[in-house]
Amino acid sequence: MRETEKKAKEMERLRSRVCAELEQLYQNGVDLFVDNRAVRPEEAVARAVRENSPYMADYVLDSRGALTQVRFDRVTRR
C-alpha cells in the first residue's frame, strides 16, 4: 500500500472516531460550533478535522464543570 493511501485511510479512521465521539456528545446535549455557527457532528468533522487543519477545539464548561459546548475556531496568524 502506498504511503499516501495509508495516510488517507488513517485520516478517515480519525474522522470516523471523532465523528462518533462528537455525535455522542451532541446526543447528550453538548452544543457544537464551527466559527461561531451551530453545527451537527458531521459538519464539525468535515470542516475542522483535516490534515493541517487551521481549527482548534475549545471545550466550554458550565459553573459545575460539566461540558456544555465544543467550539471549533479557525486559528489565524497575526
N, CA, C and O atoms as a MOPAC input file, in Angstrom:
PM7 MOZYME 1SCF
protein

 N      0.84900 1    -1.17300 1     0.00000 1
 C      0.00000 1     0.00000 1     0.00000 1
 C      0.89600 1     1.23800 1     0.00000 1
 O      1.86300 1     1.31900 1     0.75600 1
 N      0.56600 1     2.17000 1    -0.83600 1
 C      1.36700 1     3.38400 1    -0.93200 1
 C      1.17900 1     4.25000 1     0.30700 1
 O      0.15300 1     4.18500 1     0.98500 1
 N      2.19000 1     5.05700 1     0.58200 1
 C      2.17300 1     5.91200 1     1.77300 1
 C      0.98100 1     6.86500 1     1.76300 1
 O      0.36200 1     7.06900 1     2.80700 1
 N      0.64600 1     7.44900 1     0.63000 1
 C     -0.48900 1     8.37800 1     0.56600 1
 C     -1.80400 1     7.66400 1     0.85600 1
 O     -2.69900 1     8.24200 1     1.47300 1
 N     -1.92800 1     6.40900 1     0.41500 1
 C     -3.13600 1     5.63600 1     0.70900 1
 C     -3.23200 1     5.32400 1     2.19500 1
 O     -4.31300 1     5.37900 1     2.78000 1
 N     -2.09600 1     4.99800 1     2.80100 1
 C     -2.07500 1     4.72700 1     4.23600 1
 C     -2.49200 1     5.96600 1     5.02400 1
 O     -3.27600 1     5.87300 1     5.96800 1
 N     -1.96700 1     7.11900 1     4.63500 1
 C     -2.32700 1     8.37000 1     5.32100 1
 C     -3.80200 1     8.68200 1     5.15000 1
 O     -4.45700 1     9.12300 1     6.09400 1
 N     -4.33000 1     8.45800 1     3.95500 1
 C     -5.74600 1     8.73000 1     3.69400 1
 C     -6.63300 1     7.81800 1     4.54000 1
 O     -7.64200 1     8.26700 1     5.08300 1
 N     -6.26500 1     6.54800 1     4.65400 1
 C     -7.05100 1     5.62100 1     5.46500 1
 C     -6.98400 1     5.98800 1     6.94300 1
 O     -7.98900 1     5.91900 1     7.64900 1
 N     -5.80900 1     6.37300 1     7.40500 1
 C     -5.66100 1     6.78300 1     8.80700 1
 C     -6.48600 1     8.03200 1     9.09200 1
 O     -7.12800 1     8.12300 1    10.13900 1
 N     -6.47500 1     8.99600 1     8.17400 1
 C     -7.26600 1    10.21800 1     8.35900 1
 C     -8.75600 1     9.88400 1     8.38500 1
 O     -9.50300 1    10.46700 1     9.17100 1
 N     -9.19200 1     8.96700 1     7.55000 1
 C    -10.60000 1     8.56700 1     7.54000 1
 C    -10.98400 1     7.87500 1     8.84700 1
 O    -12.08300 1     8.09000 1     9.36000 1
 N    -10.09200 1     7.05000 1     9.38700 1
 C    -10.35500 1     6.41300 1    10.68800 1
 C    -10.46100 1     7.47300 1    11.78200 1
 O    -11.32800 1     7.38600 1    12.65100 1
 N     -9.59300 1     8.46000 1    11.74100 1
 C     -9.63200 1     9.54000 1    12.71700 1
 C    -10.94200 1    10.31200 1    12.60500 1
 O    -11.59600 1    10.57400 1    13.61400 1
 N    -11.32800 1    10.67400 1    11.39000 1
 C    -12.59000 1    11.39900 1    11.18800 1
 C    -13.76800 1    10.59500 1    11.72300 1
 O    -14.64800 1    11.14100 1    12.38800 1
 N    -13.78300 1     9.32100 1    11.43700 1
 C    -14.86900 1     8.45300 1    11.87700 1
 C    -14.93600 1     8.39500 1    13.39900 1
 O    -16.01700 1     8.47800 1    13.98300 1
 N    -13.78000 1     8.25200 1    14.03600 1
 C    -13.73800 1     8.19000 1    15.50300 1
 C    -14.19300 1     9.50300 1    16.13200 1
 O    -14.98200 1     9.50900 1    17.07600 1
 N    -13.68500 1    10.61900 1    15.59600 1
 C    -14.05900 1    11.93200 1    16.13100 1
 C    -15.54000 1    12.19000 1    15.90400 1
 O    -16.21400 1    12.73400 1    16.77900 1
 N    -16.05800 1    11.80600 1    14.73700 1
 C    -17.48100 1    11.99900 1    14.45600 1
 C    -18.33300 1    11.21700 1    15.45900 1
 O    -19.33200 1    11.73500 1    15.96000 1
 N    -17.94700 1     9.98300 1    15.75200 1
 C    -18.68900 1     9.17300 1    16.72600 1
 C    -18.64900 1     9.81600 1    18.10800 1
 O    -19.66000 1     9.84500 1    18.81000 1
 N    -17.49400 1    10.32800 1    18.49700 1
 C    -17.37000 1    10.97800 1    19.80600 1
 C    -18.21100 1    12.25000 1    19.86600 1
 O    -18.89500 1    12.50000 1    20.85800 1
 N    -18.15800 1    13.06000 1    18.79500 1
 C    -18.95200 1    14.28300 1    18.77500 1
 C    -20.44500 1    13.96900 1    18.72100 1
 O    -21.24700 1    14.67700 1    19.32900 1
 N    -20.81900 1    12.92800 1    18.00800 1
 C    -22.23100 1    12.51600 1    17.94700 1
 C    -22.73200 1    12.13900 1    19.33300 1
 O    -23.84600 1    12.50000 1    19.71100 1
 N    -21.91400 1    11.41600 1    20.09500 1
 C    -22.30900 1    11.04400 1    21.44500 1
 C    -22.47400 1    12.28700 1    22.32300 1
 O    -23.44500 1    12.39600 1    23.07100 1
 N    -21.52900 1    13.21800 1    22.23000 1
 C    -21.64700 1    14.46000 1    22.99500 1
 C    -22.91000 1    15.22000 1    22.59400 1
 O    -23.66000 1    15.69700 1    23.44600 1
 N    -23.13200 1    15.32500 1    21.28300 1
 C    -24.30100 1    16.04500 1    20.75400 1
 C    -25.59800 1    15.41600 1    21.27100 1
 O    -26.51900 1    16.13000 1    21.66700 1
 N    -25.67100 1    14.09300 1    21.26900 1
 C    -26.86600 1    13.39900 1    21.76000 1
 C    -27.06600 1    13.61700 1    23.26300 1
 O    -28.18200 1    13.50100 1    23.76900 1
 N    -25.98400 1    13.93200 1    23.96700 1
 C    -26.06500 1    14.20700 1    25.40400 1
 C    -26.24200 1    15.69100 1    25.71400 1
 O    -26.08900 1    16.11100 1    26.86100 1
 N    -26.56600 1    16.48700 1    24.69100 1
 C    -26.89500 1    17.88800 1    24.91500 1
 C    -25.75800 1    18.87300 1    24.78600 1
 O    -25.94100 1    20.05200 1    25.09100 1
 N    -24.59300 1    18.44000 1    24.34600 1
 C    -23.46600 1    19.35300 1    24.16400 1
 C    -23.62200 1    20.03700 1    22.80600 1
 O    -23.77700 1    19.36800 1    21.78500 1
 N    -23.58000 1    21.35800 1    22.79800 1
 C    -23.70100 1    22.12600 1    21.56300 1
 C    -22.35800 1    22.17200 1    20.85100 1
 O    -21.30900 1    22.28900 1    21.48400 1
 N    -22.40400 1    22.07900 1    19.51100 1
 C    -21.19400 1    22.11700 1    18.69200 1
 C    -21.23200 1    23.34600 1    17.80300 1
 O    -22.27000 1    23.68400 1    17.23500 1
 N    -20.08500 1    24.01500 1    17.68700 1
 C    -19.98700 1    25.21800 1    16.87700 1
 C    -18.72200 1    25.17100 1    16.02200 1
 O    -17.68600 1    24.66900 1    16.45800 1
 N    -18.81400 1    25.69200 1    14.81700 1
 C    -17.65100 1    25.92500 1    13.96700 1
 C    -17.73500 1    27.37900 1    13.53600 1
 O    -18.71700 1    27.79600 1    12.92200 1
 N    -16.70400 1    28.14900 1    13.85800 1
 C    -16.67200 1    29.57700 1    13.53700 1
 C    -17.94500 1    30.28900 1    13.99600 1
 O    -18.56000 1    31.03900 1    13.23800 1
 N    -18.32700 1    30.04300 1    15.24100 1
 C    -19.47300 1    30.68200 1    15.89200 1
 C    -20.82800 1    30.30600 1    15.30300 1
 O    -21.81600 1    30.99900 1    15.54600 1
 N    -20.89200 1    29.22400 1    14.53400 1
 C    -22.16400 1    28.78100 1    13.95700 1
 C    -22.45800 1    27.37800 1    14.46100 1
 O    -21.60700 1    26.49200 1    14.38700 1
 N    -23.68000 1    27.18000 1    14.98100 1
 C    -24.07300 1    25.86000 1    15.47200 1
 C    -24.07300 1    24.86200 1    14.31600 1
 O    -24.57800 1    25.14900 1    13.23100 1
 N    -23.49900 1    23.68600 1    14.56800 1
 C    -23.41000 1    22.65600 1    13.54500 1
 C    -23.72200 1    21.29300 1    14.15700 1
 O    -23.73100 1    21.12400 1    15.37700 1
 N    -23.97700 1    20.32900 1    13.28000 1
 C    -24.12700 1    18.93300 1    13.68100 1
 C    -22.73700 1    18.28200 1    13.64300 1
 O    -21.81800 1    18.83600 1    13.04100 1
 N    -22.57700 1    17.14000 1    14.26500 1
 C    -21.26000 1    16.49400 1    14.31300 1
 C    -20.60800 1    16.27800 1    12.95000 1
 O    -19.40300 1    16.48500 1    12.80400 1
 N    -21.38800 1    15.86500 1    11.94900 1
 C    -20.81300 1    15.59500 1    10.63300 1
 C    -20.16400 1    16.84000 1    10.02900 1
 O    -19.09400 1    16.76100 1     9.42600 1
 N    -20.82200 1    17.99000 1    10.19700 1
 C    -20.27400 1    19.22500 1     9.64000 1
 C    -19.03100 1    19.66100 1    10.40300 1
 O    -18.06600 1    20.13800 1     9.80500 1
 N    -19.05400 1    19.49900 1    11.71400 1
 C    -17.87200 1    19.85000 1    12.50800 1
 C    -16.66700 1    19.03800 1    12.04400 1
 O    -15.57000 1    19.57600 1    11.89700 1
 N    -16.87100 1    17.76300 1    11.81900 1
 C    -15.77400 1    16.90200 1    11.37500 1
 C    -15.32400 1    17.28700 1     9.96900 1
 O    -14.12600 1    17.38200 1     9.70200 1
 N    -16.27500 1    17.50600 1     9.07800 1
 C    -15.92700 1    17.84200 1     7.69300 1
 C    -15.11900 1    19.12500 1     7.59600 1
 O    -14.22000 1    19.23100 1     6.76200 1
 N    -15.42900 1    20.09700 1     8.43800 1
 C    -14.74500 1    21.38600 1     8.35500 1
 C    -13.50400 1    21.47300 1     9.22400 1
 O    -12.54000 1    22.14300 1     8.85400 1
 N    -13.50900 1    20.81200 1    10.36800 1
 C    -12.43800 1    21.05300 1    11.33800 1
 C    -11.44700 1    19.90800 1    11.51700 1
 O    -10.37100 1    20.11700 1    12.07800 1
 N    -11.77600 1    18.72000 1    11.06100 1
 C    -10.86600 1    17.58800 1    11.25200 1
 C    -10.24500 1    17.23700 1     9.89700 1
 O    -10.78500 1    16.44400 1     9.12600 1
 N     -9.11100 1    17.84700 1     9.64400 1
 C     -8.37600 1    17.62500 1     8.40100 1
 C     -6.89300 1    17.66800 1     8.72100 1
 O     -6.47700 1    18.20500 1     9.74700 1
 N     -6.11200 1    17.09700 1     7.83400 1
 C     -4.66700 1    17.19600 1     7.99000 1
 C     -4.27900 1    18.66000 1     7.84300 1
 O     -4.76700 1    19.34100 1     6.94100 1
 N     -3.42400 1    19.14200 1     8.70100 1
 C     -3.01100 1    20.55100 1     8.71300 1
 C     -4.19300 1    21.48700 1     8.90600 1
 O     -4.23600 1    22.57000 1     8.32400 1
 N     -5.14400 1    21.07200 1     9.71700 1
 C     -6.35100 1    21.86700 1     9.95500 1
 C     -6.02000 1    23.18600 1    10.64800 1
 O     -5.20500 1    23.21900 1    11.57000 1
 N     -6.65500 1    24.27500 1    10.20200 1
 C     -6.44400 1    25.56600 1    10.86600 1
 C     -7.41500 1    25.77900 1    12.03500 1
 O     -7.58500 1    26.90800 1    12.49700 1
 N     -8.05500 1    24.70200 1    12.51900 1
 C     -9.04600 1    24.82300 1    13.59200 1
 C     -8.52100 1    24.28100 1    14.90800 1
 O     -7.74100 1    23.33000 1    14.95200 1
 N     -8.98100 1    24.92500 1    15.98900 1
 C     -8.64000 1    24.49800 1    17.33200 1
 C     -9.94000 1    24.28700 1    18.09700 1
 O    -10.86000 1    25.09900 1    17.99200 1
 N    -10.02300 1    23.21700 1    18.85500 1
 C    -11.21100 1    22.93900 1    19.65800 1
 C    -11.08800 1    23.63200 1    21.01400 1
 O    -10.03300 1    23.61300 1    21.64900 1
 N    -12.18800 1    24.23900 1    21.43800 1
 C    -12.27600 1    24.86300 1    22.74900 1
 C    -13.43900 1    24.20400 1    23.46800 1
 O    -14.55400 1    24.17300 1    22.94600 1
 N    -13.19400 1    23.68000 1    24.65000 1
 C    -14.21700 1    22.98100 1    25.42100 1
 C    -14.75900 1    23.93000 1    26.48500 1
 O    -14.00700 1    24.40900 1    27.33400 1
 N    -16.06200 1    24.20200 1    26.44000 1
 C    -16.69900 1    25.16400 1    27.33900 1
 C    -17.45000 1    24.40500 1    28.42900 1
 O    -18.26900 1    23.53200 1    28.14300 1
 N    -17.16000 1    24.74900 1    29.67500 1
 C    -17.78100 1    24.10700 1    30.82800 1
 C    -18.73000 1    25.07400 1    31.52300 1
 O    -18.53900 1    26.28900 1    31.47200 1
 N    -19.75300 1    24.52700 1    32.17300 1
 C    -20.63100 1    25.37900 1    32.97100 1
 C    -20.02100 1    25.56500 1    34.36200 1
 O    -18.91500 1    25.09400 1    34.62700 1
 N    -20.74100 1    26.25100 1    35.24300 1
 C    -20.21000 1    26.56300 1    36.57400 1
 C    -19.97900 1    25.31900 1    37.43300 1
 O    -19.24100 1    25.37500 1    38.41600 1
 N    -20.60700 1    24.19500 1    37.06700 1
 C    -20.41400 1    22.94600 1    37.81500 1
 C    -19.31700 1    22.07500 1    37.21300 1
 O    -19.00200 1    21.00900 1    37.74200 1
 N    -18.73300 1    22.53500 1    36.09800 1
 C    -17.67500 1    21.77600 1    35.45700 1
 C    -18.15500 1    20.79900 1    34.40400 1
 O    -17.37000 1    19.99200 1    33.90600 1
 N    -19.44000 1    20.85700 1    34.05300 1
 C    -19.98500 1    19.96700 1    33.02400 1
 C    -19.75300 1    20.57800 1    31.64100 1
 O    -19.89300 1    21.78700 1    31.45700 1
 N    -19.40300 1    19.74600 1    30.68700 1
 C    -19.17700 1    20.18900 1    29.31700 1
 C    -20.49700 1    20.62500 1    28.68800 1
 O    -21.46700 1    19.86700 1    28.69200 1
 N    -20.53700 1    21.84600 1    28.14600 1
 C    -21.76200 1    22.35100 1    27.51600 1
 C    -21.58100 1    22.64000 1    26.03100 1
 O    -22.55100 1    22.59400 1    25.27400 1
 N    -20.35700 1    22.93700 1    25.60400 1
 C    -20.10300 1    23.27100 1    24.20700 1
 C    -18.70900 1    22.80200 1    23.79500 1
 O    -17.77900 1    22.74700 1    24.60000 1
 N    -18.60500 1    22.46800 1    22.50900 1
 C    -17.30400 1    22.29400 1    21.88200 1
 C    -17.30200 1    23.26900 1    20.71800 1
 O    -18.15500 1    23.19800 1    19.83300 1
 N    -16.33300 1    24.18300 1    20.72500 1
 C    -16.26600 1    25.23100 1    19.71800 1
 C    -14.98200 1    25.05700 1    18.90600 1
 O    -13.88100 1    25.04700 1    19.45600 1
 N    -15.14300 1    24.92100 1    17.59500 1
 C    -14.00100 1    24.82800 1    16.70000 1
 C    -13.83800 1    26.20000 1    16.04100 1
 O    -14.71100 1    26.65100 1    15.30100 1
 N    -12.73200 1    26.84200 1    16.31500 1
 C    -12.48800 1    28.16400 1    15.76900 1
 C    -11.22600 1    28.16100 1    14.91900 1
 O    -10.23100 1    27.52100 1    15.25900 1
 N    -11.28500 1    28.87700 1    13.82400 1
 C    -10.14600 1    28.98800 1    12.90700 1
 C     -9.01700 1    29.72600 1    13.61400 1
 O     -9.22800 1    30.77800 1    14.21700 1
 N     -7.83900 1    29.17100 1    13.53100 1
 C     -6.64600 1    29.78600 1    14.11100 1
 C     -5.93300 1    30.53400 1    12.98700 1
 O     -5.61700 1    29.96400 1    11.94200 1
 N     -5.69400 1    31.79500 1    13.21900 1
 C     -5.00700 1    32.59400 1    12.20600 1
 C     -3.74200 1    33.18600 1    12.80200 1
 O     -3.64200 1    33.40900 1    14.00900 1
 N     -2.80000 1    33.43000 1    11.94000 1
 C     -1.55300 1    34.06900 1    12.38000 1
 C     -1.72000 1    35.56700 1    12.31000 1
 O     -2.41700 1    36.09500 1    11.44300 1
 N     -1.07700 1    36.23600 1    13.22700 1
 C     -1.12100 1    37.71100 1    13.22000 1
 C      0.19900 1    38.26000 1    12.82300 1
 O      0.36600 1    39.47700 1    12.75700 1

